[in-house]
XYZ file of C-alpha atoms in Angstrom:
321
model
C -58.966 25.436 -22.960
C -58.016 25.553 -26.315
C -54.221 27.128 -26.087
C -52.858 30.240 -27.298
C -49.683 27.706 -27.306
C -51.038 25.224 -30.347
C -50.338 27.855 -32.461
C -46.661 27.550 -32.387
C -44.573 26.251 -35.721
C -44.735 22.650 -35.063
C -47.428 22.702 -32.402
C -48.694 18.751 -32.373
C -52.217 18.155 -29.826
C -52.765 16.551 -27.724
C -54.619 14.179 -27.610
C -57.246 13.051 -23.897
C -57.743 13.911 -21.661
C -54.186 16.574 -22.111
C -56.587 17.919 -25.400
C -56.033 21.157 -26.014
C -52.430 22.010 -25.281
C -49.432 20.521 -27.103
C -48.080 17.395 -27.046
C -44.886 17.825 -28.579
C -43.551 21.174 -31.009
C -41.726 18.828 -33.094
C -38.133 17.683 -31.268
C -39.407 15.439 -28.232
C -35.699 14.754 -26.857
C -35.014 17.989 -27.305
C -37.922 19.068 -25.053
C -37.040 17.274 -22.952
C -33.363 18.374 -22.862
C -34.130 21.544 -21.803
C -37.040 20.778 -18.981
C -33.693 18.415 -17.529
C -31.932 21.313 -17.499
C -33.694 24.431 -15.391
C -34.902 26.204 -19.188
C -37.970 26.883 -21.276
C -41.716 26.396 -19.655
C -44.430 23.432 -19.997
C -48.243 25.054 -20.813
C -50.552 23.429 -18.712
C -53.273 26.212 -19.876
C -55.816 23.489 -19.760
C -55.873 22.344 -16.287
C -58.522 23.318 -13.456
C -57.500 26.563 -11.236
C -60.562 26.334 -8.956
C -59.972 29.814 -6.003
C -61.316 29.374 -1.914
C -60.972 32.890 -0.526
C -63.327 34.325 2.458
C -60.822 33.945 6.635
C -62.458 30.302 7.319
C -60.521 29.060 4.128
C -57.560 27.872 5.677
C -59.517 26.383 8.442
C -62.704 24.929 6.178
C -60.224 22.493 3.556
C -58.273 21.145 6.431
C -61.813 19.309 7.539
C -62.515 18.327 4.019
C -59.037 17.759 2.893
C -55.423 14.417 3.093
C -53.131 16.944 3.765
C -53.313 19.426 7.276
C -53.392 22.796 5.924
C -54.316 25.111 8.861
C -51.338 27.172 9.633
C -50.551 26.524 5.837
C -48.184 29.734 5.518
C -48.060 32.494 2.924
C -46.484 30.935 -0.428
C -45.724 27.600 0.511
C -47.225 24.790 -1.783
C -48.409 21.373 -0.272
C -50.809 18.995 -1.949
C -53.648 16.864 -0.866
C -56.118 14.931 -2.229
C -60.016 14.388 -1.642
C -61.396 10.717 -0.657
C -64.601 8.798 -0.797
C -66.113 7.672 2.295
C -64.462 4.085 1.563
C -60.933 6.331 1.321
C -60.398 5.881 -2.389
C -58.681 9.361 -4.308
C -61.488 11.283 -5.674
C -59.653 14.534 -6.882
C -56.145 15.648 -6.252
C -54.885 19.250 -5.251
C -51.853 21.459 -6.372
C -51.799 24.263 -3.370
C -50.607 27.368 -2.521
C -52.270 30.549 -0.249
C -51.235 33.674 -1.215
C -52.057 35.818 2.448
C -55.302 36.204 1.255
C -56.119 33.410 -1.728
C -56.431 29.911 -1.575
C -55.236 28.731 -4.875
C -55.293 24.936 -6.558
C -55.026 23.543 -10.031
C -56.774 20.456 -10.923
C -56.586 17.718 -13.164
C -58.541 19.472 -16.775
C -61.996 18.696 -16.342
C -62.493 18.078 -12.906
C -63.265 21.639 -11.528
C -66.446 21.192 -12.251
C -67.033 17.646 -10.082
C -64.634 19.498 -7.561
C -66.294 22.689 -6.580
C -70.324 20.831 -6.943
C -68.059 18.682 -3.294
C -66.462 22.107 -2.193
C -69.465 24.104 -1.674
C -72.170 21.599 -0.534
C -69.756 21.546 2.116
C -69.831 25.245 2.804
C -72.239 25.316 6.013
C -71.629 27.905 8.113
C -68.074 28.201 7.045
C -67.159 31.774 5.401
C -65.743 30.817 2.644
C -66.149 31.264 -1.120
C -65.139 28.949 -3.772
C -65.035 30.234 -7.634
C -64.220 28.222 -10.930
C -60.832 30.692 -12.467
C -59.817 28.156 -14.943
C -61.278 31.443 -17.682
C -59.145 33.848 -16.322
C -56.565 32.024 -15.330
C -53.328 29.829 -17.231
C -50.828 27.615 -15.302
C -47.818 27.688 -16.156
C -44.458 25.429 -14.941
C -41.044 26.551 -14.648
C -38.378 24.151 -14.310
C -36.086 23.600 -11.701
C -33.039 25.902 -12.264
C -35.309 27.860 -14.400
C -34.097 31.694 -13.782
C -37.230 32.912 -15.510
C -39.666 35.216 -13.244
C -42.600 35.450 -12.274
C -44.629 38.529 -13.228
C -45.529 40.723 -10.990
C -48.496 39.512 -8.916
C -48.747 36.144 -9.920
C -48.729 34.185 -7.865
C -46.442 30.917 -8.451
C -46.430 27.862 -6.698
C -42.544 26.384 -5.874
C -42.089 22.947 -5.247
C -38.383 20.839 -5.999
C -39.658 19.580 -9.364
C -40.135 23.327 -10.038
C -42.899 26.575 -10.087
C -45.868 26.818 -11.188
C -47.379 30.190 -12.262
C -51.028 30.703 -12.098
C -50.637 33.733 -15.043
C -53.332 36.038 -16.295
C -54.488 34.153 -19.730
C -54.260 36.665 -21.482
C -50.318 37.080 -20.637
C -49.633 33.661 -21.797
C -48.140 34.179 -25.708
C -46.993 36.908 -24.260
C -44.856 35.233 -21.355
C -44.336 32.448 -24.049
C -42.693 34.110 -26.414
C -40.211 36.260 -23.368
C -39.393 32.607 -21.551
C -39.141 29.904 -23.859
C -38.596 27.269 -25.453
C -42.427 25.755 -24.894
C -42.600 22.113 -24.210
C -44.694 19.476 -24.547
C -46.728 18.075 -22.748
C -45.412 14.879 -23.507
C -42.140 15.595 -22.131
C -43.558 17.218 -19.232
C -45.048 13.446 -18.580
C -41.825 11.406 -19.573
C -39.879 13.461 -16.737
C -42.797 13.294 -14.830
C -42.063 9.508 -14.472
C -38.894 9.196 -13.955
C -39.359 11.141 -11.009
C -42.094 8.887 -9.858
C -44.719 11.226 -9.023
C -48.430 9.876 -10.073
C -51.510 11.768 -11.553
C -54.704 11.061 -11.024
C -56.384 10.142 -13.868
C -53.310 7.842 -15.184
C -52.196 6.113 -12.225
C -55.256 6.291 -10.635
C -58.431 4.145 -11.140
C -61.833 4.065 -9.259
C -60.984 1.768 -6.264
C -57.188 4.045 -6.077
C -56.566 4.089 -2.409
C -53.295 6.507 -1.400
C -50.612 3.882 0.328
C -50.629 2.619 -3.382
C -49.031 5.049 -5.553
C -46.746 6.170 -2.253
C -48.817 9.067 -1.437
C -48.436 9.420 2.306
C -46.728 11.904 3.665
C -46.700 14.314 1.033
C -50.260 14.502 -0.265
C -51.988 12.437 2.963
C -50.731 13.909 6.964
C -50.996 11.299 9.252
C -51.327 13.997 11.889
C -54.271 15.973 11.390
C -57.987 15.314 12.708
C -61.282 13.615 10.898
C -61.362 14.209 7.568
C -64.217 11.634 4.972
C -61.506 8.022 3.532
C -59.645 8.985 6.637
C -60.423 5.628 9.167
C -59.775 3.480 5.613
C -55.851 5.904 5.837
C -55.663 4.689 8.944
C -56.426 1.060 8.870
C -54.275 0.166 5.831
C -51.711 2.394 7.727
C -51.208 0.610 11.591
C -53.113 -2.438 11.050
C -52.805 -3.529 7.114
C -50.825 -3.581 3.766
C -52.521 -1.783 0.736
C -53.498 -4.565 -2.021
C -51.077 -2.976 -4.741
C -48.291 -0.732 -5.106
C -47.169 1.742 -7.982
C -43.569 0.560 -10.288
C -41.536 2.400 -11.933
C -40.886 0.120 -15.258
C -37.578 -0.537 -17.828
C -38.943 -1.615 -21.210
C -37.323 -2.901 -23.202
C -36.560 -0.350 -25.767
C -36.644 -3.027 -29.393
C -40.140 -2.518 -29.623
C -42.151 0.258 -31.474
C -44.501 0.925 -29.648
C -44.893 1.652 -26.085
C -48.107 -0.308 -24.147
C -51.136 1.653 -23.779
C -53.181 2.920 -20.185
C -54.493 0.525 -19.017
C -52.136 -2.614 -20.687
C -51.746 -5.527 -18.748
C -48.862 -6.447 -16.848
C -48.221 -10.155 -16.268
C -45.519 -12.214 -14.905
C -42.446 -12.800 -18.030
C -42.563 -16.301 -17.608
C -46.626 -16.513 -17.204
C -46.263 -15.075 -21.218
C -48.486 -13.560 -23.031
C -51.247 -15.494 -21.441
C -50.225 -15.672 -18.375
C -52.871 -13.799 -14.969
C -52.659 -9.822 -15.181
C -51.575 -8.517 -12.109
C -51.540 -5.342 -12.770
C -51.889 -2.525 -15.399
C -50.251 0.095 -17.376
C -50.426 3.348 -16.191
C -48.239 5.770 -17.837
C -45.825 4.988 -20.889
C -42.808 7.830 -22.043
C -40.379 8.053 -24.369
C -37.666 9.106 -21.567
C -34.501 11.016 -24.237
C -31.423 9.212 -21.596
C -33.229 6.145 -20.069
C -34.889 5.087 -23.126
C -38.840 3.724 -22.532
C -40.028 4.037 -19.249
C -43.372 3.029 -17.961
C -45.202 3.506 -14.066
C -47.587 0.689 -13.330
C -50.240 -0.800 -10.706
C -49.568 -4.398 -9.499
C -50.386 -6.558 -6.521
C -48.646 -6.261 -3.767
C -47.059 -9.857 -3.683
C -45.402 -9.612 -7.122
C -41.747 -10.276 -6.422
C -40.198 -7.645 -6.298
C -37.434 -8.385 -8.626
C -39.550 -10.443 -11.270
C -39.181 -9.983 -14.718
C -43.019 -8.614 -16.308
C -44.958 -7.770 -19.783
C -46.132 -4.424 -20.219
C -49.067 -5.425 -22.659
C -46.324 -7.991 -24.959
C -43.670 -5.676 -23.642
C -40.514 -6.815 -21.893
C -40.077 -5.248 -18.631
C -37.463 -4.610 -15.231
C -39.071 -3.536 -12.622
C -38.017 -0.650 -10.068
C -39.444 -0.421 -6.586
C -42.044 2.888 -5.400
C -43.983 1.797 -3.164
C -42.725 -0.833 -0.698
C -44.914 -4.265 -1.135
């Protein structure tokens, strides 16, 4: 889905997974400061939107998701995962129920596979699953924003702000009334600062929830069976995750940021040393400078200076070893 907001002055298109919206509108740090101050909005209209209706929607989703949603009150936001049989993260859903429909936004391009899985699990339950991406655009309002959602628009409110499921035809008018609009790079810089993992960035084909700090936020430990629960329970009760998410302060003298997948090594071993992890997301922050998230082996000393690609990095613990 190509956003109409790419026609705004200064818009530079994003690439890769965020193709379809703007990377920035000409001033990355100004856009970050506006969001941090509770002003403006972020165009997330490239994200997938699914809707689940029917009287069994919450009890049915409760059986499939890592989150406790059978008694989810209308208007209460939550997030949840779908795991493989081995406990690896396959999908991440950002949910809210409006009393009649569960609305969720998901990573761009993942909605087809997610819907196919959900359809295969309907059995006799009274539920309907629909792809609403073509009809609704996700718009993010930062925490502290005084912008008002249009009447009838479903809102998902968290500590980090509000996500609006806005009818797509109203996107341009809403942005014009409640701007300035910030690009995805500003949003991502604040996400990295907040240590919030993202599917496809902080995850690979073998990531389990413990490694990236999703126990308690997207995984409920006191609910019934779901696919992959055995791995979650085993690691929680008996083991330790093999990897852990870390936050990196990067050397600000470097011109280039390390990219997704760049190796992480001990600084004392140099750029030819053993690879102990990889960079997941890097960003330039308006106050902190260059920062990143990385996934490293659990036994990497928490105070060890690191190399992210070829860039010196100091780590902060996100997930305890």
